[in-house]
Short mmCIF file of C-alpha atoms and ligand atoms in Angstrom, two decimals:
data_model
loop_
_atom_site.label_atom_id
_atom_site.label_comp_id
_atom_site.label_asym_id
_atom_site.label_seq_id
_atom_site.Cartn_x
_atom_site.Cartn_y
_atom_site.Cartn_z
CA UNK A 1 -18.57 22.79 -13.40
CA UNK A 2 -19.74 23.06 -10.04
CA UNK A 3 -17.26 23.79 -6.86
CA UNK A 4 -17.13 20.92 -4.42
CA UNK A 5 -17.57 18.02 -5.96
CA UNK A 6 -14.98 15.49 -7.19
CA UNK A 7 -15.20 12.49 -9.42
CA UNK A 8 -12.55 9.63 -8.90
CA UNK A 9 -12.00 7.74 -11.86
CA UNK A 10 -10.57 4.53 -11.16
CA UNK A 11 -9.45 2.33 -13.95
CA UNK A 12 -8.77 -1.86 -13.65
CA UNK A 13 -8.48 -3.75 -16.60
CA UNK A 14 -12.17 -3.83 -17.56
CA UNK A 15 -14.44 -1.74 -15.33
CA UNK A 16 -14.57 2.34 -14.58
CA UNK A 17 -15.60 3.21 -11.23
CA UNK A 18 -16.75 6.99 -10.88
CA UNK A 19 -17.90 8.71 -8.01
CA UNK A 20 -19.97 11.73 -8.39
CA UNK A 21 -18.72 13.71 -5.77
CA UNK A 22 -16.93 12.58 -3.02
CA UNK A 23 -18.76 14.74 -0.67
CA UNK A 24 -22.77 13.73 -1.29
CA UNK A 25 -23.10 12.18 -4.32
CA UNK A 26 -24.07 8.09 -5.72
CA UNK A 27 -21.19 6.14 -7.33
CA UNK A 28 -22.05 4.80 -10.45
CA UNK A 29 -20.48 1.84 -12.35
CA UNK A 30 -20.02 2.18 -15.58
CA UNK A 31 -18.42 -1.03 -18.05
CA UNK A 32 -16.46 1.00 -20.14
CA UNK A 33 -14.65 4.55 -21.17
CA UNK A 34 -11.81 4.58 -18.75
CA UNK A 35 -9.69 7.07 -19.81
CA UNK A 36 -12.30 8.62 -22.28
CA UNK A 37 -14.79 10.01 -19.79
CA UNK A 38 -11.49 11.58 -17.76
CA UNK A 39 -10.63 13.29 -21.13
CA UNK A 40 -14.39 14.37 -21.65
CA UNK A 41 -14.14 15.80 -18.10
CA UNK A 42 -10.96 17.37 -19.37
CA UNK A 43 -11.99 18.73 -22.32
CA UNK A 44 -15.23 20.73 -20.21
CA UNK A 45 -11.50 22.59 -19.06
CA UNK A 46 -10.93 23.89 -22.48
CA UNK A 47 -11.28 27.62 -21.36
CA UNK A 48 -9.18 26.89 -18.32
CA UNK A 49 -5.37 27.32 -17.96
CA UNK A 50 -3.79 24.01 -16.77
CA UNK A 51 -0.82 24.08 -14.69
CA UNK A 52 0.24 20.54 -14.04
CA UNK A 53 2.60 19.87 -10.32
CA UNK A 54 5.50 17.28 -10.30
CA UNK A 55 8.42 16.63 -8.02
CA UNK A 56 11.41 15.51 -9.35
CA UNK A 57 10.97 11.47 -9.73
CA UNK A 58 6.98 12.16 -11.03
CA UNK A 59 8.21 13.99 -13.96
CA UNK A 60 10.41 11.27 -14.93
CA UNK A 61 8.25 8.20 -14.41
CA UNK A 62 4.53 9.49 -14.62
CA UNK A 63 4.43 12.25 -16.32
CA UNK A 64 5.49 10.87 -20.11
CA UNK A 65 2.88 8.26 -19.45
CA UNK A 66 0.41 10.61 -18.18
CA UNK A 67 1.62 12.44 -21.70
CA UNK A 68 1.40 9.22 -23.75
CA UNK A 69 -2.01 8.57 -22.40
CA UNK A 70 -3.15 11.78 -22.80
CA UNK A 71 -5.07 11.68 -19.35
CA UNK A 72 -3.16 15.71 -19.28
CA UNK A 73 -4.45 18.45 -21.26
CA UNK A 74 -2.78 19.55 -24.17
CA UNK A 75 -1.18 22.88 -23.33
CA UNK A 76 -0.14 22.95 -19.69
CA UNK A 77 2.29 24.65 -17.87
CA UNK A 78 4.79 22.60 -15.71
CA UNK A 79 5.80 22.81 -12.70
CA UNK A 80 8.70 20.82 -10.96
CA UNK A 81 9.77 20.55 -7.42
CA UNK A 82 12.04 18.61 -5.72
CA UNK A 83 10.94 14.94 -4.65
CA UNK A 84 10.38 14.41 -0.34
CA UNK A 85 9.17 15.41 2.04
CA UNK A 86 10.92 19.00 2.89
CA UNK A 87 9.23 20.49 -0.16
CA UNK A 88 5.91 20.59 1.66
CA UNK A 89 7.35 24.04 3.15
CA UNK A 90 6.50 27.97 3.10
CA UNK A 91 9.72 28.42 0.97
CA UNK A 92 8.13 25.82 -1.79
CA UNK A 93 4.90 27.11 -1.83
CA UNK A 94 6.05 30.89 -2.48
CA UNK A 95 8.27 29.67 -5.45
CA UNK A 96 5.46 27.65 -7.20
CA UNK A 97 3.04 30.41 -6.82
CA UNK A 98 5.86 32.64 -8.49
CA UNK A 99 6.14 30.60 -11.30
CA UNK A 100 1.78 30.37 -11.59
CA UNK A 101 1.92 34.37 -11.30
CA UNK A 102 4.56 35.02 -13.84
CA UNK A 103 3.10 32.13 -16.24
CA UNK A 104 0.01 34.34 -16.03
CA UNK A 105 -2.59 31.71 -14.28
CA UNK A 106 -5.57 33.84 -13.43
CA UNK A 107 -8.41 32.61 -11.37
CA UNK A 108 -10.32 30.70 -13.89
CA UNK A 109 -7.21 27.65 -13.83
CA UNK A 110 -7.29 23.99 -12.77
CA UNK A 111 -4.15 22.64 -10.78
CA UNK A 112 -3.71 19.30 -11.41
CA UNK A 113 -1.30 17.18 -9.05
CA UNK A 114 0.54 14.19 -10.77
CA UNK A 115 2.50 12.70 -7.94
CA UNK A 116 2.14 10.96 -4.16
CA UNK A 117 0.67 12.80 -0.95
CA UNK A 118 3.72 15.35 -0.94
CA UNK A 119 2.36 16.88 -3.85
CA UNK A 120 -1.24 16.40 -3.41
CA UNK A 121 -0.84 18.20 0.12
CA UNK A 122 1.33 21.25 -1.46
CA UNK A 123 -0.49 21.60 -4.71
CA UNK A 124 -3.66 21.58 -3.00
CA UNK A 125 -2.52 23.74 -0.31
CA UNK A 126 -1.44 26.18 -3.57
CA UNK A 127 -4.80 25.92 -5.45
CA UNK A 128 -6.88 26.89 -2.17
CA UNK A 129 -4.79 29.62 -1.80
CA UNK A 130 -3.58 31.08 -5.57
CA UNK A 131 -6.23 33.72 -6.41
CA UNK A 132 -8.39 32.50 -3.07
CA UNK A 133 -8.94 29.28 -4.57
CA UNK A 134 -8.39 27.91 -8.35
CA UNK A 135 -9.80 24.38 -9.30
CA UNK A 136 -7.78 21.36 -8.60
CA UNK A 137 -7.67 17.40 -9.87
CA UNK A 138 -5.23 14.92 -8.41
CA UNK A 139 -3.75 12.38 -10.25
CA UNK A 140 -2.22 10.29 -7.27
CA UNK A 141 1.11 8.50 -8.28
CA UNK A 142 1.50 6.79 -4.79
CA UNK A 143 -0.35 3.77 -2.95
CA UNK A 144 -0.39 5.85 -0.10
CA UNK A 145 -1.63 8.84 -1.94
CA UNK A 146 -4.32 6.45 -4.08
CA UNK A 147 -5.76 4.86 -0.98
CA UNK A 148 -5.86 7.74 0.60
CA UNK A 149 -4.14 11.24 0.64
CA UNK A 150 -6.01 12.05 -2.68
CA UNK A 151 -9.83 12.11 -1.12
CA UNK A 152 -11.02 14.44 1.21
CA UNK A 153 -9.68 17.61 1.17
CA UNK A 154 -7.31 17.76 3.07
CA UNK A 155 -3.88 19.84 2.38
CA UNK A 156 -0.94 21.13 4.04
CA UNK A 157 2.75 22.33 4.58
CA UNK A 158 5.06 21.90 7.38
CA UNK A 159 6.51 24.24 9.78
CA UNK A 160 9.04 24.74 12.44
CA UNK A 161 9.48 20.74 11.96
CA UNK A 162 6.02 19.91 12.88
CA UNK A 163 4.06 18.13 10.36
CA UNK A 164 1.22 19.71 8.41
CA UNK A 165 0.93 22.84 10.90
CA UNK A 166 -0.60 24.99 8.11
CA UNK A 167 -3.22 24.04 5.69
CA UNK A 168 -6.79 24.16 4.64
CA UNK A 169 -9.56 21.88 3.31
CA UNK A 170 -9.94 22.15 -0.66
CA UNK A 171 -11.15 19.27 -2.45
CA UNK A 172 -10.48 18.10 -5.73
CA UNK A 173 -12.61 18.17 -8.69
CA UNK A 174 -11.68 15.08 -9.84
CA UNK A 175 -9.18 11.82 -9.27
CA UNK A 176 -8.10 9.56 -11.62
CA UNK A 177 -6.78 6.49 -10.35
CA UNK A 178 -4.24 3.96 -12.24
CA UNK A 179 -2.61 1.52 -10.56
CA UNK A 180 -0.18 1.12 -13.06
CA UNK A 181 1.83 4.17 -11.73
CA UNK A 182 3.01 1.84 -8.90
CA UNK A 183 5.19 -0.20 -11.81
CA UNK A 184 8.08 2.71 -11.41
CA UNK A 185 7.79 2.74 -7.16
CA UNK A 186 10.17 1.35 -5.36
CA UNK A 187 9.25 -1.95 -2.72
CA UNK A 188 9.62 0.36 0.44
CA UNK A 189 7.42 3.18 -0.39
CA UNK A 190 4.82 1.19 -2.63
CA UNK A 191 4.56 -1.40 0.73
CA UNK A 192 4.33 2.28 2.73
CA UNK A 193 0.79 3.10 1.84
CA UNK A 194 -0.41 -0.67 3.25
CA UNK A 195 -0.40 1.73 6.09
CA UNK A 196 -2.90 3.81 5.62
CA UNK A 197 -5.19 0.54 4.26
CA UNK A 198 -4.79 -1.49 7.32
CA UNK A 199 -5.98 2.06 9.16
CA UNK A 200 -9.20 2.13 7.06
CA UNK A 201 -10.11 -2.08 7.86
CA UNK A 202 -9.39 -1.80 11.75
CA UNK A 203 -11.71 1.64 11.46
CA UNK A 204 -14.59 -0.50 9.62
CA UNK A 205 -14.87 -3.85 11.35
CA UNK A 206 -13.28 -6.89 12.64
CA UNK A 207 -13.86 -9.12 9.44
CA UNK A 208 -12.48 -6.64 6.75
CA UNK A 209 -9.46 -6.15 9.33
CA UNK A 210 -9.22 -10.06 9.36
CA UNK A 211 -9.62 -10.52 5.66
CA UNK A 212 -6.90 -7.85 5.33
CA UNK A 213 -4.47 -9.34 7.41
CA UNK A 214 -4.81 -12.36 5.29
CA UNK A 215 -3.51 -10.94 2.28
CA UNK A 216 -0.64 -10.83 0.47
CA UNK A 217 1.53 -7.88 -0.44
CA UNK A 218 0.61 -7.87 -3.87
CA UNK A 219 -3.06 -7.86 -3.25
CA UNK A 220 -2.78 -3.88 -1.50
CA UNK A 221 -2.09 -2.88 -5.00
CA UNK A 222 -4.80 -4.07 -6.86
CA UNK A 223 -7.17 -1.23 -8.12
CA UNK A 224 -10.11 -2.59 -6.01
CA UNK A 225 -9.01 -2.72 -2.72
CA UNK A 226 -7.59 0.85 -2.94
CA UNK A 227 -10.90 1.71 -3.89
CA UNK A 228 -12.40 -0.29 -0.98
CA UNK A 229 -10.20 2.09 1.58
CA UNK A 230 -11.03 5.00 -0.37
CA UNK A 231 -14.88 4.40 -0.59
CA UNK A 232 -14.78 3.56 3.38
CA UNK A 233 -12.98 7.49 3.99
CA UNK A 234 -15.72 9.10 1.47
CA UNK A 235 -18.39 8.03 3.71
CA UNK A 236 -16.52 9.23 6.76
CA UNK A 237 -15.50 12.44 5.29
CA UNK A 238 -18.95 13.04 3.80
CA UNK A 239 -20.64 12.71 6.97
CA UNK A 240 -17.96 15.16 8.83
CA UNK A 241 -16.33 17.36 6.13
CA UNK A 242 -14.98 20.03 8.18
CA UNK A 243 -12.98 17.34 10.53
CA UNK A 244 -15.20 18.51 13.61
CA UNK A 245 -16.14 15.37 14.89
CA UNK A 246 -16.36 11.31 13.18
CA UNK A 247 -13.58 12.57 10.95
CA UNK A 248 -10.81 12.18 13.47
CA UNK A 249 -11.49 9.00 13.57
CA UNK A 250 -8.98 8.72 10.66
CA UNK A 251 -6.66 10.34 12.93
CA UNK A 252 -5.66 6.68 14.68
CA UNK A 253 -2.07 5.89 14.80
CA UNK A 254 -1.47 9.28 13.20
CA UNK A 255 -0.68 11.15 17.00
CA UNK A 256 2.11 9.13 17.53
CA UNK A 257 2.93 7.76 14.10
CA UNK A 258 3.16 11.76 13.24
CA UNK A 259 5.47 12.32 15.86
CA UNK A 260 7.66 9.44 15.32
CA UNK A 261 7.67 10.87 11.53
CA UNK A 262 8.96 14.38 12.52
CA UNK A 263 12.11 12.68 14.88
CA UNK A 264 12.48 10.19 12.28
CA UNK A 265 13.94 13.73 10.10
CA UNK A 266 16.22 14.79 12.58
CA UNK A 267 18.04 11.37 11.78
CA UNK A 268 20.11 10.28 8.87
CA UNK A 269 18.04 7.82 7.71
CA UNK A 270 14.42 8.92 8.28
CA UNK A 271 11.19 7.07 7.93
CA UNK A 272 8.39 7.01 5.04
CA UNK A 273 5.12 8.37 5.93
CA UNK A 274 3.28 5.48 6.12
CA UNK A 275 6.13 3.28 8.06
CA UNK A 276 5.69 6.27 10.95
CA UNK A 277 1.82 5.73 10.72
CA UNK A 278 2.28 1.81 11.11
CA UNK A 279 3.99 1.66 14.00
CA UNK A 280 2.18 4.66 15.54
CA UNK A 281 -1.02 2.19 15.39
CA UNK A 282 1.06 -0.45 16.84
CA UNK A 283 1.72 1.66 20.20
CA UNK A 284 -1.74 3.29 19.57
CA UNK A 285 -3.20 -0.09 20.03
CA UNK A 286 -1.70 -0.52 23.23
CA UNK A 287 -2.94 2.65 24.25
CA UNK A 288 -6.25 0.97 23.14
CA UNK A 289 -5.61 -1.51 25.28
CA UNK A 290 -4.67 0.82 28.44
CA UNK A 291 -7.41 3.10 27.90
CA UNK A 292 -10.72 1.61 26.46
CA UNK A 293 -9.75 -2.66 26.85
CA UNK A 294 -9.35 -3.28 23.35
CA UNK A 295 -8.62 -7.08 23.00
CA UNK A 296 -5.04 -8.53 23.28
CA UNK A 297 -5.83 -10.95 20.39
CA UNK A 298 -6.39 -7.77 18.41
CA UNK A 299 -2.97 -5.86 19.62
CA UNK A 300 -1.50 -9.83 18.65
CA UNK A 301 -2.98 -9.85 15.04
CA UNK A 302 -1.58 -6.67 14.00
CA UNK A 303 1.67 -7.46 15.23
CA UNK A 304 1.63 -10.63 13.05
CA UNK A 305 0.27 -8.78 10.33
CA UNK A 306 3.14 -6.16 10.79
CA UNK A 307 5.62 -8.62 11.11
CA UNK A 308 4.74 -10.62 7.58
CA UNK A 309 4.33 -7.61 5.84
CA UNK A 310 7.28 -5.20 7.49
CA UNK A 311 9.75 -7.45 8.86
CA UNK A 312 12.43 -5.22 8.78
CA UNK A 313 10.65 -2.14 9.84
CA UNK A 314 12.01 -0.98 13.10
CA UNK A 315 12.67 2.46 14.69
CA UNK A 316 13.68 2.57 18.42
CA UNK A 317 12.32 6.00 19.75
CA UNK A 318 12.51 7.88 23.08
CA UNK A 319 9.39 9.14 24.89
CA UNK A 320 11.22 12.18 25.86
CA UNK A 321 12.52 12.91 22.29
CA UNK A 322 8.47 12.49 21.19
CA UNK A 323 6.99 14.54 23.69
CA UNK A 324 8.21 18.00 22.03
CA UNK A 325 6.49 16.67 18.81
CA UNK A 326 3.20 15.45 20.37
CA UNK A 327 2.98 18.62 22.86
CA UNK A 328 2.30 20.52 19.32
CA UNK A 329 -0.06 18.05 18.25
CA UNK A 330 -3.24 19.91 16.92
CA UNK A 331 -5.50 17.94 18.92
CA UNK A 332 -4.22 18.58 21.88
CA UNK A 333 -6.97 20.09 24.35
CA UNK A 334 -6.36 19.58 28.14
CA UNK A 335 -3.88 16.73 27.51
CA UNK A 336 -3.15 14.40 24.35
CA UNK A 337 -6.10 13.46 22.73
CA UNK A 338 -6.17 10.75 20.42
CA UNK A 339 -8.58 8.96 18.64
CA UNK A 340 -8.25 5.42 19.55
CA UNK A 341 -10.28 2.01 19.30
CA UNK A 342 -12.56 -0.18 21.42
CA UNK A 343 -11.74 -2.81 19.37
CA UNK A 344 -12.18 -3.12 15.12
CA UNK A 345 -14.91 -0.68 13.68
CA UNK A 346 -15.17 1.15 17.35
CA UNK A 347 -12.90 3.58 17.13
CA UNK A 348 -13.76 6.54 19.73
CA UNK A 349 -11.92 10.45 19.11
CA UNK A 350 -10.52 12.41 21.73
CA UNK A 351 -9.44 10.28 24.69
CA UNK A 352 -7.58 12.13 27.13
CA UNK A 353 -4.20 10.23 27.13
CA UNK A 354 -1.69 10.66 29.84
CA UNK A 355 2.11 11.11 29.34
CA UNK A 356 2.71 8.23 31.79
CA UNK A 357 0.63 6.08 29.43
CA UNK A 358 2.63 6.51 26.77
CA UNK A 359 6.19 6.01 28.77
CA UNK A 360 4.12 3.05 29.68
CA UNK A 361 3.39 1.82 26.34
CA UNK A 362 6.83 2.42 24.90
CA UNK A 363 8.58 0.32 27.86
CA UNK A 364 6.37 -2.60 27.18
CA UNK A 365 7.53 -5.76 24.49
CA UNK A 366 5.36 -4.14 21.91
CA UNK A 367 3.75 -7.62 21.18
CA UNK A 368 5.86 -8.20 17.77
N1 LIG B 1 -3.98 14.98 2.79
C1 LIG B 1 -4.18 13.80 3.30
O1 LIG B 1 -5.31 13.39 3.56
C2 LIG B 1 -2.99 12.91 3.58
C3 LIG B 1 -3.20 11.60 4.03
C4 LIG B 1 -2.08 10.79 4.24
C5 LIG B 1 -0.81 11.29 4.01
N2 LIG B 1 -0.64 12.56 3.59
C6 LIG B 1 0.70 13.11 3.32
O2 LIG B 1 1.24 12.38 2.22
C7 LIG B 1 2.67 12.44 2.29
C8 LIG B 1 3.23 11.07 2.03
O3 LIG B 1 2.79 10.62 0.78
P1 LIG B 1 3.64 9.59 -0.09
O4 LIG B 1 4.02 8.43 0.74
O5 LIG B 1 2.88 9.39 -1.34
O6 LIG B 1 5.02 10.39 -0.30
P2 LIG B 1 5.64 11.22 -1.51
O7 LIG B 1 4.63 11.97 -2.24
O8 LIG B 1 6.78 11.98 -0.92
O9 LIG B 1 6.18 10.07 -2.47
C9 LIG B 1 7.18 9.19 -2.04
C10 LIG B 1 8.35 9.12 -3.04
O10 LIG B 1 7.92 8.44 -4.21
C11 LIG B 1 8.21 9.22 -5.38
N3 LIG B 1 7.19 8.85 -6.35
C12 LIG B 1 5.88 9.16 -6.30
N4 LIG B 1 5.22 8.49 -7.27
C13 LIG B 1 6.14 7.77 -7.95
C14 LIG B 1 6.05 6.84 -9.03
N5 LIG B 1 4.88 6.47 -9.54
N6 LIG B 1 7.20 6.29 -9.49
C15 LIG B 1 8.39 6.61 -8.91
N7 LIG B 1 8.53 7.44 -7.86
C16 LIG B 1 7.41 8.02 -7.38
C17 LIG B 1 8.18 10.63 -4.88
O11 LIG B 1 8.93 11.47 -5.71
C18 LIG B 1 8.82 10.48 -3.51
O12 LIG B 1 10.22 10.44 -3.63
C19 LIG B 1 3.01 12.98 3.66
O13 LIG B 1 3.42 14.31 3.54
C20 LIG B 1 1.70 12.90 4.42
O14 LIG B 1 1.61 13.87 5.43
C21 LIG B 1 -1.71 13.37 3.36
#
């Protein structure tokens, strides 16, 4: 099989969608197979060592269906870490490469991650790493991790507090996509990964961010319209693999949703992901706003939209206890640069942004 190229396999009741290769390649649509042509590209493995990566809640809800459903190789090894966020650390990664080194995984192995973006980012962190690179599939467990944190490469760990400090870009051979791993999730962190689908519509244009904010809850976890979010990021990521340039566009509301993430752990009750990336585009469309005159009525709409969706989401934060946390912030070059938007499908990377803009932006009724 060649490097660099990663089918997604995404199953609704009746249709298979595969892409060949998320990086160049044509989608095809095929009316049938599902889970057989994930097996067939399973059983091209048969020379390869599997080792399959949970955390602690994946091995008790997905992996005996992944099992049942034999979407997993037969003879795997398993690996187990514990569930959040804090396992995305130096500490983790050294112990699950112990385990791959004394299990004997050589070079010719396939990691395949069964769980949300936690163990997508350290298992694919791992395989880019483990031998100078093994082969790697993702089996995303998450909404946030299905619409998103699954495609593109991208992998990490924290450090020193700061979100995904160290990491690399190693994509996945293949993703296979079944929304029916959202039946064990709980409410809150299923409705997270909205977040990162509400992103992808304001990034692509006014009337798929309108037709978005029309729907309901339920309609974010339908197989298609994770598929429409992930399709929109393959042809952004395609076009700028190495994150040099249009790439960062996928970096709105992530400056100050990241940094609202990493203060949200110094408290006892910290935020999800995604919750930290929704109302980072909420004060990154004021920012919008301030900066390059996005509309009002657009900064209005996703506050309703927030509001329907989230109404209990609410985190009061202090500039000065987000500063540390965005003064670390990779983009950083001369300033804060963030990638904000003109308006709906005009976003624009690296805006110099001023700290008095965002004292500004936090002081102001933030139009919920
Ligand atoms: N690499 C990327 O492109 C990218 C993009 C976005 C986010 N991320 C990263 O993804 C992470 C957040 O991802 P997440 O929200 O999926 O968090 P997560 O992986 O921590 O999962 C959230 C919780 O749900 C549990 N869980 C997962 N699947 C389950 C299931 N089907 N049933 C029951 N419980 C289940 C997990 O054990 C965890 O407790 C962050 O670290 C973020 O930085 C990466």
């Amino acid at each position: 099989m060649d490097s660099g190229k990663t089918l997604v396999f995404g199953c609704t009741e009746s249709i298979l969608l595969i892409y060949d290769d998320s990086i160049t390649m044509m989608t095809q649509l095929l009316e049938y197979g599902q889970e057989e042509t994930w097996r067939l590209w399973l059983s091209n493995l048969e020379s390869y060592s599997c080792v399959v990566l949970c955390d602690t809640n994946t091995f008790q809800h997905c992996y005996p269906k992944a099992q049942a459903e034999q979407i997993l190789p037969q003879h795997h090894q398993l690996i187990v870490v514990p569930a959040g966020e804090a396992s995305k650390s130096f500490e983790q990664v050294v112990q699950v490469v112990e385990q791959m080194h004394v299990a004997g995984l050589g070079k010719k192995s396939i990691l395949i991650c069964l769980g949300g973006g936690m163990i997508c980012d350290l298992g694919g962190f791992i395989a880019h790493i483990y031998m100078r690179g093994i082969q790697l599939a993702h089996i995303p467990t998450t909404l946030l991790c299905m619409a998103d944190a699954c495609l593109g490469g991208k992998n990490g760990i924290d450090f020193q507090g700061i979100k995904n400090q160290i990491g690399s870009i190693h994509h996945p051979e293949a993703i296979w996509i079944n929304a029916a791993f959202l039946n064990t999730l709980d409410e809150r962190t299923k409705k997270s990964g909205i977040a990162e689908m509400i992103k992808h519509t304001l990034l692509q244009s006014e009337d798929a961010f309108d037709h978005a904010c029309q729907l309901p809850v339920n309609a974010f976890y339908d197989t298609r319209q994770i598929l429409a979010g992930l399709r929109f990021k393959q042809k952004i990521t395609e076009q700028d693999e190495a994150d040099l340039g249009l790439r960062q566009i996928l970096n709105f509301g992530h400056s100050i949703g990241h940094a609202i993430e990493s203060e949200s752990y110094t408290r006892e009750k910290s935020l999800l992901h995604g919750e930290a990336i929704l109302l980072g585009m909420l004060y990154e469309l004021r920012l919008s706003h301030l900066y390059l005159g996005c509309s009002m009525e657009i900064l209005r709409q996703y506050g309703r939209f927030f509001k329907k969706i989230f109404p209990d989401l609410k985190f009061e934060a202090r500039v000065d206890d987000l500063l540390p946390y965005l003064n670390r912030d990779k983009k950083n070059n001369q300033g804060y640069r963030m990638s904000l938007l003109k308006n709906p499908g005009h976003p624009q990377t690296g805006v110099l942004v001023s700290a008095e803009a965002i004292y500004k932006c936090f002081q102001d009724d933030l139009f919920l």
